XYZ file of C-alpha atoms in Angstrom:
273
model
C 89.422 133.283 -40.226
C 90.318 132.319 -36.686
C 93.458 130.336 -35.905
C 94.222 128.448 -32.741
C 97.602 128.856 -31.197
C 99.707 130.101 -28.343
C 101.042 133.647 -27.830
C 104.567 132.230 -28.548
C 105.418 132.291 -32.267
C 106.093 129.117 -34.193
C 109.631 130.300 -34.923
C 112.599 130.850 -32.661
C 113.599 134.591 -32.435
C 117.358 135.280 -32.662
C 118.280 136.163 -29.129
C 121.391 138.061 -28.189
C 122.997 135.473 -25.904
C 125.741 137.835 -24.711
C 123.073 139.969 -23.023
C 120.573 137.248 -21.949
C 121.758 137.445 -18.297
C 120.224 140.965 -18.184
C 116.992 139.525 -19.467
C 116.845 137.089 -16.519
C 116.840 140.132 -14.170
C 114.623 142.350 -16.258
C 111.573 140.058 -16.747
C 110.843 139.614 -12.971
C 111.145 143.351 -12.461
C 108.703 144.142 -15.246
C 106.290 141.673 -13.560
C 106.643 143.731 -10.336
C 105.847 146.882 -12.262
C 102.705 145.249 -13.690
C 101.541 144.123 -10.228
C 101.991 147.567 -8.620
C 101.476 150.177 -11.349
C 102.474 153.648 -10.397
C 104.515 152.432 -7.370
C 107.577 150.952 -9.012
C 110.659 153.010 -9.986
C 112.728 151.939 -12.957
C 115.659 153.587 -11.164
C 115.536 151.266 -8.206
C 118.053 148.354 -7.908
C 116.761 145.153 -9.448
C 118.051 142.925 -6.636
C 120.654 142.666 -3.969
C 122.675 140.581 -6.428
C 123.079 143.488 -8.914
C 124.298 147.103 -8.440
C 122.126 148.263 -11.404
C 118.604 149.503 -11.874
C 116.048 148.168 -14.329
C 116.562 151.170 -16.561
C 120.368 150.734 -16.633
C 119.987 147.020 -17.472
C 117.699 147.753 -20.332
C 120.221 150.259 -21.715
C 123.042 147.822 -21.177
C 121.131 145.368 -23.362
C 121.474 147.855 -26.157
C 125.251 147.538 -25.947
C 125.652 150.956 -24.254
C 128.546 151.541 -21.820
C 128.211 152.875 -18.332
C 129.129 156.386 -19.536
C 126.417 156.297 -22.255
C 123.406 155.159 -20.282
C 122.571 158.559 -18.785
C 121.662 160.212 -22.123
C 118.520 160.106 -24.140
C 118.053 156.896 -26.148
C 115.562 155.842 -28.791
C 112.498 153.982 -27.450
C 112.267 151.738 -30.527
C 115.885 150.647 -30.209
C 115.342 149.990 -26.472
C 112.258 147.827 -27.092
C 113.962 145.915 -29.878
C 116.973 145.195 -27.614
C 114.678 144.170 -24.779
C 112.870 141.633 -26.933
C 116.191 140.175 -28.148
C 117.311 139.291 -24.597
C 114.095 138.333 -22.881
C 112.623 135.023 -24.183
C 109.389 135.593 -22.244
C 108.566 138.389 -24.655
C 108.969 136.269 -27.783
C 105.195 136.625 -28.442
C 105.775 140.261 -29.396
C 107.896 139.321 -32.469
C 106.456 138.946 -35.921
C 107.576 137.453 -39.239
C 108.266 139.435 -42.406
C 108.709 138.017 -45.899
C 111.454 140.030 -47.806
C 110.758 139.385 -51.499
C 113.328 140.325 -54.161
C 112.342 139.853 -57.860
C 114.570 140.560 -60.883
C 112.868 143.071 -63.234
C 114.483 141.389 -66.229
C 114.267 137.623 -65.809
C 111.671 137.689 -62.926
C 113.751 135.342 -60.759
C 112.328 135.704 -57.253
C 113.882 135.167 -53.882
C 112.031 135.233 -50.590
C 113.581 135.418 -47.120
C 111.406 134.989 -44.058
C 112.850 136.822 -41.124
C 111.645 137.381 -37.556
C 111.414 141.014 -36.583
C 110.933 142.928 -33.290
C 109.681 146.193 -34.798
C 108.292 147.135 -38.221
C 110.040 150.358 -39.243
C 107.461 152.255 -41.269
C 108.444 155.467 -43.238
C 105.745 158.248 -42.982
C 107.396 161.194 -44.764
C 105.436 160.412 -47.997
C 102.125 159.936 -46.125
C 101.481 163.487 -44.879
C 98.194 164.900 -46.284
C 96.615 168.194 -45.177
C 99.115 168.442 -42.365
C 98.454 165.061 -40.833
C 100.288 161.718 -41.050
C 98.264 158.959 -42.632
C 99.886 156.267 -40.466
C 97.209 153.700 -41.400
C 98.074 154.151 -45.044
C 101.776 154.057 -44.282
C 101.474 150.731 -42.430
C 99.356 149.167 -45.157
C 101.795 150.416 -47.769
C 104.721 148.953 -45.832
C 103.210 145.432 -45.938
C 102.067 145.577 -49.635
C 103.935 147.969 -51.946
C 107.179 147.307 -53.814
C 110.062 149.519 -54.729
C 112.942 149.274 -57.284
C 116.371 148.557 -55.836
C 119.868 147.868 -57.160
C 120.663 144.167 -56.794
C 122.836 141.939 -58.956
C 120.859 139.013 -60.368
C 122.905 135.830 -60.530
C 120.709 134.427 -63.229
C 120.631 137.179 -65.929
C 123.400 139.443 -64.423
C 121.272 142.586 -64.528
C 121.106 144.964 -61.549
C 117.501 146.037 -61.038
C 115.001 144.214 -58.813
C 111.761 144.964 -56.991
C 111.749 144.676 -53.271
C 108.552 143.932 -51.258
C 107.788 143.248 -47.652
C 104.779 141.123 -46.712
C 103.337 139.571 -43.565
C 103.396 135.836 -44.286
C 101.076 134.769 -41.422
C 99.194 136.745 -38.765
C 101.158 137.363 -35.548
C 99.295 138.081 -32.289
C 101.110 141.442 -32.022
C 102.981 143.780 -34.367
C 105.084 146.648 -32.925
C 105.221 149.520 -35.495
C 107.748 152.362 -35.403
C 106.461 155.412 -37.281
C 109.711 156.809 -38.772
C 109.442 160.358 -37.501
C 113.156 161.049 -37.446
C 114.845 161.650 -40.842
C 118.266 162.796 -41.866
C 118.403 166.347 -43.068
C 120.857 167.665 -45.747
C 123.241 168.820 -42.997
C 123.361 165.140 -41.765
C 121.485 166.030 -38.623
C 118.358 164.159 -37.522
C 115.161 166.105 -37.712
C 111.709 165.122 -36.421
C 108.395 165.022 -38.294
C 106.148 166.632 -35.709
C 102.869 166.349 -37.554
C 99.982 164.739 -35.784
C 98.660 161.335 -36.823
C 95.219 161.141 -38.405
C 93.096 159.149 -35.983
C 92.362 155.472 -36.588
C 91.756 152.526 -34.296
C 92.110 149.440 -36.517
C 93.221 148.256 -39.902
C 93.211 145.061 -41.981
C 96.571 143.761 -43.073
C 96.859 141.205 -45.923
C 98.937 138.104 -45.197
C 100.302 135.995 -48.049
C 99.137 132.685 -46.494
C 95.979 133.466 -44.584
C 94.260 136.467 -46.260
C 93.444 139.600 -44.377
C 93.628 139.991 -40.640
C 92.178 142.784 -38.560
C 94.454 144.487 -36.045
C 93.528 147.036 -33.360
C 95.680 149.592 -31.588
C 96.242 148.437 -27.965
C 99.179 150.663 -26.973
C 101.235 153.625 -28.179
C 104.377 155.495 -27.215
C 104.797 159.185 -27.985
C 107.973 161.236 -28.043
C 107.684 164.742 -26.692
C 110.377 167.016 -28.026
C 112.026 167.855 -31.398
C 115.312 165.963 -31.165
C 116.050 162.241 -31.081
C 118.718 162.933 -28.485
C 116.364 164.777 -26.100
C 112.833 164.903 -24.950
C 110.467 162.596 -23.029
C 108.438 159.418 -23.724
C 104.879 158.795 -22.630
C 102.989 155.519 -23.137
C 99.300 154.818 -23.567
C 97.714 151.375 -22.920
C 94.247 150.332 -23.789
C 92.453 149.585 -20.541
C 88.798 148.425 -20.481
C 86.894 151.033 -22.583
C 89.474 153.809 -22.242
C 93.195 154.518 -22.272
C 95.657 154.540 -19.426
C 98.456 157.164 -19.728
C 101.798 156.145 -18.274
C 103.982 159.141 -17.703
C 106.972 157.896 -15.656
C 105.339 156.866 -12.303
C 102.184 158.934 -12.894
C 99.177 157.012 -14.208
C 96.013 158.846 -15.447
C 93.044 158.566 -17.769
C 93.339 161.385 -20.264
C 90.225 163.359 -21.195
C 90.943 163.602 -24.925
C 91.269 159.814 -25.244
C 93.395 160.114 -28.446
C 96.622 158.077 -27.923
C 97.485 157.869 -31.633
C 97.750 161.725 -32.233
C 101.479 161.993 -31.437
C 102.424 158.306 -31.688
C 105.991 157.221 -32.396
C 105.444 153.541 -31.597
C 102.155 151.680 -32.159
C 101.360 148.226 -30.789
C 98.822 146.372 -32.895
C 97.004 143.234 -31.681
C 94.664 140.838 -33.476
C 91.933 138.619 -31.900
C 92.059 136.362 -34.908
C 94.895 134.395 -33.324
C 93.459 132.689 -30.243
C 95.285 131.987 -27.032
C 95.420 128.363 -25.850
């Protein structure tokens, strides 16, 4: 299967219009970063027209106040917020089919929704001390669970819920849900390493299976969601480029998935025009 199309999706992502003015500043700055890797500081002012830095504007787009932007914030939430205010990044969205089916009368309802990040639980996919992230992602887009939902047809309250990928998107950003809520209502981190994998085949409801490869990851260093440090890895030629703040390097171990928190998947089965 090979489909012709543009990077931009065939749907219109729901943008946060109240923050789109930040997006108009942010996109040109990210272009600068791409053109001079390792030489651009996210803490520098974006322009003479604004008193804020790129980092501050990205955090403002999450709805944070000036007093809140100096703390540690979740990378998945930041990326999701960035995609919702910058139309140039619409190609990074993907569609999900949310399917609800009554267990009694089998009445089915499907909602197709655009998503910035697929939030994939991993706590039940730890085997021999390692996270089976590949299995967790495949399970997310295929398995069903029983949920309480009132059926308007037969008036019972049990349905199955399933998430599917209706059509292949060029990219899928996956958040491996490493932070869970403990009994004391405090977030705790799953620190297990991820079992290595480089690609996987995801079934789509309309176009069969589609092969995705890992092209980027983000890892969180630390044990708390309110502290720590983020490092990104980008597939570059035949290796991986490590982005640690302004420092760029080619790591010797070449294993960017080991401590991944975010995983960017790309398919070559959707062509660019």
